[in-house]
Amino acid sequence: MNNIEKKLIETLKKTFKINKIPTNFKKLQMGDIKKWDSLGNYQLLIAIEKQFKIRFETSIFTELKSIKEILKAIKNEKNFIIWR
Amino acid sequence: MNILIRSSSFLFPDFDIWKNIHKNAKFVFAEYSDFHSNKYYKKKVDSEVLVIFFKDIIEDLDAIPNKNIEKKKINKLISLIENKLKKNKEINFILCISNYEHSNVVNDAKFENNLNKLKNFFLQKIYNLSKKNPNFYVVDMDKIFSEEGYKSCFDNRNYYSFRCRLSLFGQEILIKNLSKVFKRIYNSNKKVLLLDCDNTLWGGVIAEDGIENLQIGQDGVGLAYQDFQKVIIKLKAKGIILALVSKNNEKDVKNVLEKHKSMIIKNKDISAYKVNWSEKSKNIKKISEDLFLGLDSFVFWDDNPIEREKVRLKLKNVDVIEPDKDIANWPAQLLKYSGFSKFSSSKEDFKKTTQYKMRSKFLEKKEEFKDEIAYLKKINIKPNIIKIMPENINRAEQMCTKTNQFNFTTKRYKINDIKNLNKNSLAFLVELKDDYGEHGIISLVILKVANYTLIVDTFLMSCRIMGRYLENWILNSIKKIALSKKCTNVFFEFTETQKNQVAMTFIKENNFKIIKSNKLLNIKNIFNVSKKSKIYEYDLKKKINFLEIYE
């Protein structure tokens, strides 16, 4: 597991207030965790933005709904910004 | 503490940052744009925060021909708030408003923005309400967001995605500011500013650079130091007490304050000097004891990080400020500091510097004198008993609310209670003057008499005149009244609090006897005394000490 994935797991735990992440972490998507509903999803994305110092534009923001997509977006340097 | 949050658009309810508002707070978030429904009151609500973005309730003003409709909307909102205030006197309401709109410099070059007009109209009415309702507070979000930059506080993406106007950062800023308001609702403000001298009030070190080379008043840092002093003087005018805590020679410092023409702060502005070479924490503790003010009332400003760290370690309750690295930012930093601010001020506040200065002068001289009693005799202390009258009843109420240390029962009587007690029992005030000045009304005593028994329901005295054995003189006055009413027993009601140790010491020093068992119940029944209180008996035959001071 690389650094980005470790950090992402921490953010998931913190956002949804859970202690354990299922082993099939990379396959998780919205709905798989109790609090991960559509609103929970926005909350997760905003927490990720703060954690990774990135920003998702509206078109991407509303599309990201699974760990796979999120990991891809985190790595995409188009989303890197100089955060305050 | 339960806090209800209502907002015209969505806020992030689940983020932990909300906890920063108040450590014991529990939050309920109403559905967004629901300002009406009563279902949220089923559980007790202590405070209600209303967050209103004008954009959420007002249409695009330029696009509609009839602006009166919008004014009606605003009026409706105002009457909604008015109604809330009428119905829920126990709830604190905090209204946060923003009318932010992206600026268009050309459009605004000739005419005032319509949204602005509307906001000003709204604000005027809202501030009228806040004047009348002590439980209603207004937070102008535009002011706090402009300080941080609108661009980082608002986020259109969040709005289009899930109807949230703010960015995460914007919400953090709102919460940070709300926490300041909550802090002041539930805790009292800071009262003393402790200042270092060299490189804090002026640039340079007196002992090394000499008076003439200090940086104060000249362009550059000198001007910044001078402005910093101006802000300090503004605080003093609002009743904040200034004290110097500095490692220096006292003579040098007093000389600089008196003689240097560019100094804004003069000796007369300083209530206490602790200018010496001992540890600052010790000096601060001494000031706190002298002024009878808890360490949580103190704010410490010092340029030296080592001194700050030492004070932080030794005195955890003192607010140690971390000054900005650049002196140019100090005046603004102190202006923005909300620890000293409060929602209202009384005439008494303005007298504080003089009062505490009188007190520290009194203590200074007292320490110099070897014979305490001879000294007290010399300063012509003149107490005087006066009746409670319409012109002094406010002061009586104020003493009931504020006096903590020398207060036997800490009953927080309101004006109406005092009026009734004044009718049905014996109540009096004591005013005092001596060589240090007129101290005004500084004590309240309420006595109840029945069956040749006198009980002291209230005995309180302002701490700033402590050290004169005036409490003994008042005890003697109570004794005289008891004798004139042919009372054979004198009892004192006493309720222990965290702060009234001084009153307890007085009880011990004067050999009051605690009443137990059957007799206690009997007295409590006759005088309707609360279960929590203890009853002490004062023996009328016992001699009262130190009365010679007042002969």
XYZ file of C-alpha atoms in Angstrom:
635
model
C 0.000 0.000 0.000
C 1.468 3.337 -0.945
C 1.458 6.601 0.945
C -1.505 8.097 -0.875
C -3.624 5.056 -0.085
C -2.663 5.131 3.595
C -3.592 8.805 3.852
C -6.865 8.170 2.027
C -7.813 5.403 4.471
C -7.192 7.775 7.376
C -9.440 10.392 5.776
C -12.174 7.800 5.201
C -12.019 6.680 8.831
C -12.116 10.230 10.126
C -14.921 11.384 7.855
C -17.226 8.438 8.444
C -16.125 7.937 12.067
C -15.216 4.250 11.684
C -12.273 2.232 13.003
C -11.813 -0.386 10.308
C -11.816 -0.227 6.538
C -12.882 -3.394 4.629
C -9.953 -5.269 3.012
C -11.280 -4.736 -0.469
C -10.581 -1.052 0.062
C -9.833 -0.297 -3.581
C -13.199 -1.588 -4.684
C -15.252 0.496 -2.256
C -17.755 2.975 -3.597
C -20.519 5.266 -2.373
C -23.076 3.256 -0.386
C -20.589 0.646 0.870
C -20.037 2.417 4.186
C -22.932 3.429 6.380
C -22.432 7.184 6.303
C -21.186 7.258 2.714
C -24.330 8.604 1.099
C -24.430 11.422 -1.437
C -23.901 14.090 1.202
C -21.257 11.985 2.930
C -19.549 11.756 -0.437
C -19.198 15.549 -0.701
C -17.940 15.664 2.814
C -15.340 13.009 2.008
C -14.194 14.853 -1.106
C -13.800 18.112 0.780
C -11.808 16.370 3.514
C -9.617 14.784 0.814
C -9.033 18.181 -0.772
C -7.776 19.518 2.508
C -5.660 16.439 3.252
C -3.953 16.290 -0.162
C -3.948 20.036 -0.851
C -5.809 19.620 -4.111
C -9.019 20.938 -5.604
C -11.575 19.185 -7.772
C -13.432 21.300 -10.300
C -17.231 21.086 -10.315
C -17.345 18.683 -13.267
C -14.975 16.219 -11.559
C -16.317 16.844 -8.049
C -19.814 15.683 -8.893
C -18.556 12.551 -10.672
C -16.199 11.040 -8.099
C -18.082 8.267 -6.338
C -15.641 5.407 -5.797
C -12.195 4.868 -4.306
C -10.888 3.908 -7.715
C -12.003 7.204 -9.276
C -10.855 9.184 -6.267
C -7.364 7.649 -6.311
C -7.071 8.444 -9.972
C -8.138 12.051 -9.386
C -5.727 12.512 -6.477
C -2.843 11.429 -8.674
C -3.896 13.631 -11.565
C -1.686 16.677 -11.368
C -4.338 18.777 -13.055
C -6.005 18.885 -9.654
C -2.942 20.109 -7.781
C -3.260 23.639 -6.560
C -1.302 25.907 -4.362
C -3.474 25.687 -1.286
C -3.540 28.519 1.200
C -25.221 23.156 26.236
C -27.526 22.608 23.270
C -27.053 24.754 20.190
C -29.535 24.840 17.330
C -28.143 25.908 13.963
C -30.427 27.208 11.245
C -29.068 28.401 7.934
C -30.507 29.732 4.685
C -28.228 27.357 2.770
C -26.416 24.173 3.652
C -23.557 24.007 6.183
C -21.274 21.037 6.823
C -22.823 19.626 9.967
C -20.632 16.558 10.450
C -17.251 18.207 10.576
C -15.493 18.101 13.925
C -14.678 21.805 13.683
C -18.072 22.678 15.167
C -16.788 21.455 18.522
C -14.529 24.499 18.631
C -17.524 26.733 19.313
C -17.800 25.591 22.898
C -16.333 22.560 24.585
C -19.603 21.345 26.111
C -21.794 22.085 23.123
C -24.122 19.640 21.421
C -25.445 20.616 18.013
C -28.725 20.194 16.221
C -28.890 21.320 12.598
C -32.272 22.326 11.273
C -32.947 21.457 7.658
C -31.520 24.245 5.600
C -33.747 27.294 5.046
C -36.021 26.196 7.904
C -36.162 29.187 10.233
C -39.680 28.568 11.475
C -40.500 25.110 12.683
C -40.898 24.550 16.386
C -40.041 20.868 16.326
C -36.448 21.656 17.231
C -37.550 23.150 20.549
C -38.825 19.825 21.896
C -35.413 19.358 23.425
C -34.113 22.288 25.442
C -32.222 24.805 23.289
C -29.718 27.125 24.997
C -28.544 29.010 21.948
C -29.767 29.364 18.398
C -27.514 30.426 15.549
C -29.207 31.867 12.465
C -26.980 32.005 9.396
C -28.483 34.080 6.607
C -27.050 34.687 3.152
C -29.070 37.428 1.492
C -28.639 35.702 -1.840
C -30.708 32.792 -0.531
C -33.714 34.913 0.292
C -33.537 37.764 -2.193
C -33.928 37.469 -5.952
C -31.567 39.193 -8.318
C -32.502 42.766 -7.494
C -31.568 44.306 -10.785
C -33.668 41.809 -12.676
C -36.965 42.594 -10.977
C -38.813 45.853 -11.452
C -40.583 45.992 -8.099
C -38.061 46.313 -5.331
C -40.759 46.723 -2.700
C -41.371 43.001 -2.825
C -37.836 42.476 -1.613
C -38.275 44.999 1.155
C -41.344 43.079 2.218
C -39.277 39.904 2.357
C -36.797 41.627 4.606
C -39.554 42.953 6.839
C -40.959 39.462 7.093
C -37.575 38.188 8.168
C -37.305 40.901 10.792
C -40.704 40.104 12.259
C -39.780 36.422 12.293
C -36.746 37.264 14.415
C -38.803 39.634 16.575
C -41.273 36.849 17.250
C -38.546 34.411 18.145
C -37.126 36.909 20.619
C -40.522 37.517 22.190
C -41.299 33.834 22.609
C -37.909 32.576 23.754
C -36.379 34.899 26.290
C -34.187 32.107 27.654
C -32.449 31.345 24.351
C -29.414 33.267 23.108
C -29.863 34.165 19.458
C -26.858 34.797 17.258
C -27.721 36.146 13.842
C -24.997 35.856 11.188
C -25.616 37.719 7.950
C -23.851 38.158 4.644
C -24.953 39.960 1.484
C -21.860 39.157 -0.488
C -22.046 39.583 -4.205
C -19.161 39.568 -6.649
C -18.149 43.136 -7.203
C -18.376 44.916 -10.500
C -16.450 48.099 -10.161
C -18.079 49.885 -13.104
C -21.617 49.038 -12.026
C -20.917 50.338 -8.553
C -19.141 53.481 -9.720
C -22.252 55.664 -9.829
C -24.949 54.095 -7.696
C -25.089 52.246 -4.446
C -25.606 48.549 -4.943
C -29.240 47.557 -4.290
C -28.261 44.581 -2.198
C -26.133 46.892 -0.080
C -29.031 49.274 0.438
C -31.190 46.400 1.530
C -28.575 45.094 3.915
C -28.143 48.499 5.530
C -31.896 48.814 5.923
C -31.947 45.358 7.491
C -28.953 46.000 9.758
C -30.445 49.186 11.154
C -33.588 47.373 12.250
C -31.643 44.384 13.509
C -29.342 46.489 15.674
C -32.403 48.175 17.149
C -33.563 44.731 18.181
C -30.196 43.790 19.635
C -30.183 46.959 21.723
C -33.514 46.036 23.248
C -32.845 42.322 23.672
C -29.833 41.392 25.782
C -30.024 37.815 24.471
C -29.689 38.792 20.800
C -26.331 39.152 19.025
C -25.394 40.098 15.470
C -22.418 38.763 13.505
C -21.636 40.581 10.269
C -20.104 37.758 8.253
C -19.044 40.092 5.441
C -16.646 41.827 7.783
C -15.004 38.627 8.944
C -14.870 37.127 5.458
C -13.373 40.255 3.908
C -10.586 40.028 6.470
C -9.680 36.579 5.103
C -10.661 37.123 1.487
C -14.064 36.338 0.000
C -12.495 34.163 -2.664
C -11.297 31.630 -0.143
C -14.397 31.782 2.056
C -17.059 31.198 -0.597
C -17.175 28.332 -3.064
C -19.587 28.318 -5.995
C -18.810 24.681 -6.700
C -20.095 23.704 -3.265
C -23.221 25.731 -3.890
C -24.017 24.083 -7.193
C -23.137 20.641 -5.857
C -24.926 20.643 -2.514
C -26.304 24.130 -1.808
C -23.485 25.187 0.477
C -22.347 28.780 -0.006
C -19.126 28.429 1.955
C -15.876 26.659 1.368
C -14.570 24.485 4.180
C -12.197 27.321 5.050
C -15.083 29.816 5.077
C -16.991 27.639 7.480
C -13.913 27.290 9.701
C -13.633 31.087 9.801
C -17.322 31.447 10.679
C -16.958 28.914 13.492
C -13.804 30.555 14.804
C -15.631 33.879 15.088
C -18.783 32.361 16.518
C -16.676 30.738 19.219
C -15.476 34.207 20.261
C -19.063 35.385 20.637
C -20.015 32.271 22.597
C -16.993 32.674 24.809
C -18.124 36.144 25.802
C -21.743 35.072 26.341
C -20.649 32.432 28.825
C -17.396 33.849 30.261
C -16.497 37.301 31.492
C -13.939 39.401 29.673
C -10.271 39.957 30.508
C -9.657 42.928 32.772
C -5.917 43.543 33.058
C -3.273 44.062 30.385
C 0.225 43.241 31.654
C 2.915 44.900 29.595
C 6.630 44.537 29.289
C 8.553 47.786 28.599
C 11.760 47.516 26.526
C 11.000 46.438 22.949
C 7.306 46.186 23.798
C 6.159 49.720 24.557
C 9.090 51.213 22.687
C 12.020 50.021 20.594
C 15.348 49.651 22.370
C 16.485 49.098 25.942
C 16.550 52.005 28.411
C 19.620 50.767 30.258
C 21.626 50.268 27.061
C 20.352 52.914 24.646
C 19.342 55.694 27.012
C 16.071 57.636 26.976
C 16.980 59.824 24.031
C 17.681 56.877 21.728
C 14.494 54.885 22.316
C 12.471 54.192 19.183
C 9.113 55.812 19.660
C 7.303 58.307 17.479
C 9.788 58.346 14.573
C 8.877 56.931 11.144
C 9.251 53.178 10.935
C 9.025 51.043 14.052
C 8.868 54.151 16.242
C 5.511 55.064 14.745
C 4.253 51.500 15.114
C 5.196 51.450 18.819
C 3.424 54.765 19.270
C 0.277 53.442 17.585
C 0.471 50.340 19.759
C 0.452 52.632 22.804
C -2.568 54.465 21.356
C -4.514 51.197 21.156
C -3.521 50.413 24.757
C -4.844 53.808 25.873
C -8.111 53.112 24.051
C -8.466 49.904 26.052
C -7.734 51.802 29.236
C -10.502 54.265 28.391
C -12.875 51.307 28.213
C -11.965 50.243 31.738
C -9.080 47.846 31.124
C -6.466 48.063 33.866
C -2.870 48.538 32.756
C 0.067 47.090 34.672
C 3.762 47.070 33.883
C 5.656 43.835 34.452
C 9.182 44.490 33.363
C 12.759 43.715 34.304
C 14.071 47.245 34.674
C 14.763 49.914 37.227
C 11.412 51.347 38.272
C 12.846 54.859 38.407
C 14.047 54.649 34.788
C 10.680 53.439 33.518
C 8.714 56.077 35.418
C 11.134 58.675 34.136
C 10.624 57.582 30.505
C 6.828 57.593 30.839
C 6.875 61.029 32.438
C 9.528 62.851 30.454
C 9.644 61.323 26.968
C 7.523 63.532 24.740
C 6.498 60.804 22.295
C 5.100 58.470 24.954
C 1.323 58.157 24.726
C 1.131 56.120 27.934
C 1.881 58.200 31.013
C 2.394 57.190 34.626
C -1.168 58.188 35.486
C -2.467 55.460 33.144
C -0.698 52.630 34.940
C -2.522 51.064 37.867
C 0.258 48.777 39.084
C 4.009 48.695 38.591
C 5.957 45.509 38.998
C 9.192 46.814 37.590
C 11.963 44.835 39.263
C 14.250 41.880 38.693
C 12.136 39.072 40.137
C 10.354 36.416 38.124
C 7.457 37.846 36.140
C 5.143 35.048 37.208
C 5.680 36.015 40.857
C 4.985 39.656 40.077
C 1.804 38.775 38.202
C 0.572 36.621 41.070
C 1.163 39.516 43.443
C -0.860 41.889 41.230
C -3.668 39.354 41.114
C -3.716 39.126 44.907
C -3.502 42.892 45.379
C -6.319 43.669 42.968
C -8.447 40.670 44.001
C -8.711 39.612 40.373
C -8.351 35.996 39.233
C -5.447 35.117 36.929
C -7.964 34.314 34.188
C -8.611 38.086 33.976
C -5.018 38.743 32.897
C -3.460 39.166 29.467
C 0.328 39.236 29.129
C 2.136 40.985 26.260
C 5.905 40.622 26.085
C 8.283 40.595 23.104
C 10.571 38.056 24.788
C 9.643 34.434 23.951
C 11.455 33.078 27.019
C 9.461 35.303 29.388
C 6.250 34.292 27.613
C 7.051 30.607 27.926
C 7.886 30.962 31.622
C 4.614 32.740 32.352
C 2.719 30.151 30.316
C 4.265 27.325 32.315
C 3.780 28.888 35.736
C 0.415 30.612 35.275
C -1.786 28.565 32.991
C -4.828 30.834 33.281
C -3.077 33.974 32.082
C -3.669 34.612 28.385
C -0.146 34.957 26.983
C -0.268 36.695 23.608
C 2.030 35.533 20.831
C 2.881 38.913 19.271
C 3.279 39.149 15.504
C 6.901 38.988 14.322
C 6.500 42.397 12.691
C 5.853 45.258 15.108
C 3.925 47.036 12.347
C 1.126 44.525 12.904
C 0.909 44.931 16.680
C -1.637 47.785 16.805
C -4.022 45.800 14.567
C -3.364 42.594 16.492
C -4.308 44.204 19.787
C -7.355 45.907 18.233
C -8.576 42.573 16.882
C -8.019 40.727 20.152
C -11.510 40.108 21.520
C -10.536 38.977 25.047
C -11.097 42.467 26.468
C -14.279 43.152 24.521
C -17.731 42.808 25.965
C -21.275 43.429 24.856
C -22.028 46.407 27.083
C -20.209 48.689 29.462
C -21.292 50.628 32.532
C -20.220 53.940 34.002
C -18.345 52.033 36.692
C -15.983 50.590 34.063
C -14.556 53.982 33.265
C -13.626 54.550 36.881
C -11.727 51.303 37.170
C -8.224 52.574 36.480
C -8.582 55.232 39.162
C -10.065 52.759 41.621
C -7.336 50.177 41.193
C -4.673 52.839 41.188
C -6.042 54.060 44.528
C -5.857 50.496 45.739
C -2.259 49.842 44.691
C -1.114 53.173 46.157
C -2.911 52.284 49.394
C -1.196 48.884 49.542
C 2.214 50.306 48.658
C 2.091 52.845 51.490
C 0.652 50.264 53.875
C 3.624 47.985 53.270
C 6.057 50.836 53.936
C 4.435 51.573 57.300
C 5.473 49.280 60.128
C 2.451 49.910 62.329
C -0.560 48.979 60.236
C -3.152 50.374 62.623
C -1.335 53.690 63.045
C -1.216 53.977 59.258
C -4.933 53.255 58.866
C -5.758 55.796 61.571
C -3.725 58.382 59.735
C -5.562 58.155 56.406
C -8.925 59.389 57.745
C -11.190 56.522 56.775
C -14.788 57.676 56.919
C -17.499 55.088 56.364
C -21.124 56.139 56.271
C -24.340 54.128 56.417
C -26.967 55.103 53.862
C -30.443 53.860 53.067
C -31.349 52.125 49.835
C -33.050 54.697 47.624
C -34.094 54.899 43.968
C -30.850 56.674 43.059
C -28.597 53.984 44.477
C -30.608 50.804 43.949
C -28.804 50.110 40.662
C -25.509 50.066 42.493
C -27.006 47.677 45.072
C -28.033 45.291 42.301
C -24.669 45.617 40.603
C -22.864 44.651 43.815
C -25.133 41.615 44.163
C -24.187 40.436 40.675
C -20.506 41.226 40.788
C -19.231 40.645 44.305
C -17.701 37.206 44.718
C -14.978 37.269 47.369
C -16.290 39.055 50.423
C -19.856 37.839 50.028
C -21.492 35.662 52.684
C -24.382 34.284 50.656
C -23.738 35.295 47.010
C -27.457 35.834 46.460
C -27.806 37.462 43.057
C -30.710 39.765 43.882
C -32.320 41.796 41.114
C -33.707 45.319 41.576
C -37.224 44.084 42.367
C -35.921 41.634 44.983
C -33.976 44.420 46.634
C -37.043 46.691 46.607
C -39.057 44.013 48.412
C -36.308 43.228 50.895
C -35.920 46.923 51.588
C -39.613 47.118 52.482
C -39.800 44.001 54.613
C -36.423 43.896 56.293
C -33.555 46.113 57.333
C -31.184 46.862 54.517
C -28.437 49.411 54.191
C -25.470 50.431 52.085
C -22.088 51.686 53.180
C -20.172 54.402 51.383
C -16.567 55.191 52.097
C -13.996 57.889 51.677
C -10.453 58.382 52.902
C -7.261 60.181 51.919
C -7.061 58.060 48.777
C -10.343 59.399 47.477
C -14.062 58.788 47.364
C -14.675 55.069 47.066
C -18.430 55.389 46.637
C -20.876 52.720 47.749
C -18.931 49.572 48.550
C -21.096 47.387 50.783
C -24.617 46.032 51.094
C -26.144 44.467 54.215
C -29.613 42.951 54.524
C -30.905 41.968 57.971
C -34.055 40.122 59.009
C -35.467 40.362 62.513
C -38.000 38.097 64.237
C -38.542 36.842 67.821
C -35.664 38.877 69.256
C -33.404 37.198 66.727
C -31.488 38.912 63.960
C -30.221 37.071 60.918
C -27.879 38.543 58.316
C -29.284 37.558 54.940
C -26.676 39.412 52.881
C -23.290 40.787 53.848
C -21.074 41.771 50.972
C -18.263 44.217 50.458
C -16.333 45.297 47.394
C -12.813 43.909 47.416
C -11.075 47.004 46.186
C -11.292 48.573 49.671
C -10.155 45.480 51.576
C -7.338 45.880 54.090
C -9.032 48.630 56.147
C -10.879 46.365 58.601
C -14.055 48.027 57.359
C -15.775 44.628 57.685
C -15.198 44.907 61.453
C -16.780 48.357 61.494
C -19.791 47.006 59.592
C -20.037 44.071 62.011
C -20.128 46.607 64.823
C -22.921 48.497 63.039
C -24.892 45.267 62.745
C -24.307 44.696 66.462
C -25.630 48.180 67.269
C -28.761 47.544 65.234
C -29.269 44.189 66.975
C -29.020 45.864 70.375
C -31.376 48.666 69.429
C -33.925 46.072 68.305
C -33.420 44.252 71.612
C -32.225 41.122 69.833
C -30.450 38.579 71.976
C -29.167 36.385 69.134
C -27.329 37.360 65.966
C -26.929 34.835 63.167
C -25.111 34.976 59.865
C -26.190 32.955 56.886
C -23.200 31.627 54.924
C -23.042 29.782 51.614
C -19.640 28.540 50.607
C -18.607 29.137 46.970
C -15.325 28.650 45.135
C -14.524 32.304 45.554
C -15.642 33.493 48.987
C -12.683 32.299 51.084
C -12.149 35.879 52.309
C -15.564 35.880 53.965
C -14.806 32.522 55.607
C -11.562 33.910 57.035
C -13.539 36.770 58.558
C -15.883 34.278 60.231
C -12.933 32.396 61.708
C -11.089 35.532 62.859
C -14.141 36.787 64.709
C -14.894 33.461 66.402
C -18.333 32.940 64.911
C -19.821 29.648 66.087
C -21.441 27.250 63.681
C -25.019 26.227 64.574
C -25.950 22.575 64.310
C -28.817 20.164 64.968
C -32.303 21.218 66.069
C -31.575 24.849 66.601
C -30.402 25.072 62.994
C -33.660 23.695 61.605
C -35.587 26.046 63.798
C -33.749 29.127 62.543
C -33.956 27.941 58.962
C -37.707 27.579 59.269
C -38.283 30.964 60.831
C -36.193 32.819 58.274
C -36.768 30.579 55.305
C -33.064 29.847 54.776
C -31.943 27.547 51.966
C -30.826 24.016 52.828
C -27.372 24.586 51.379
C -26.550 27.459 53.721
C -24.759 27.195 57.002
C -25.696 29.336 59.980
C -23.113 30.961 62.228
C -23.809 32.689 65.517
C -22.072 35.877 66.516
C -21.710 36.389 70.262
C -22.800 39.965 71.059
C -20.574 40.068 74.129
C -17.379 39.504 72.178
C -15.169 42.493 71.567
C -14.635 43.495 67.940
C -11.013 44.230 67.018
C -9.515 47.235 65.262
C -12.475 49.553 65.854
C -9.996 52.161 67.101
C -9.197 52.899 63.456
C -12.629 54.438 63.130
C -12.719 56.391 66.368
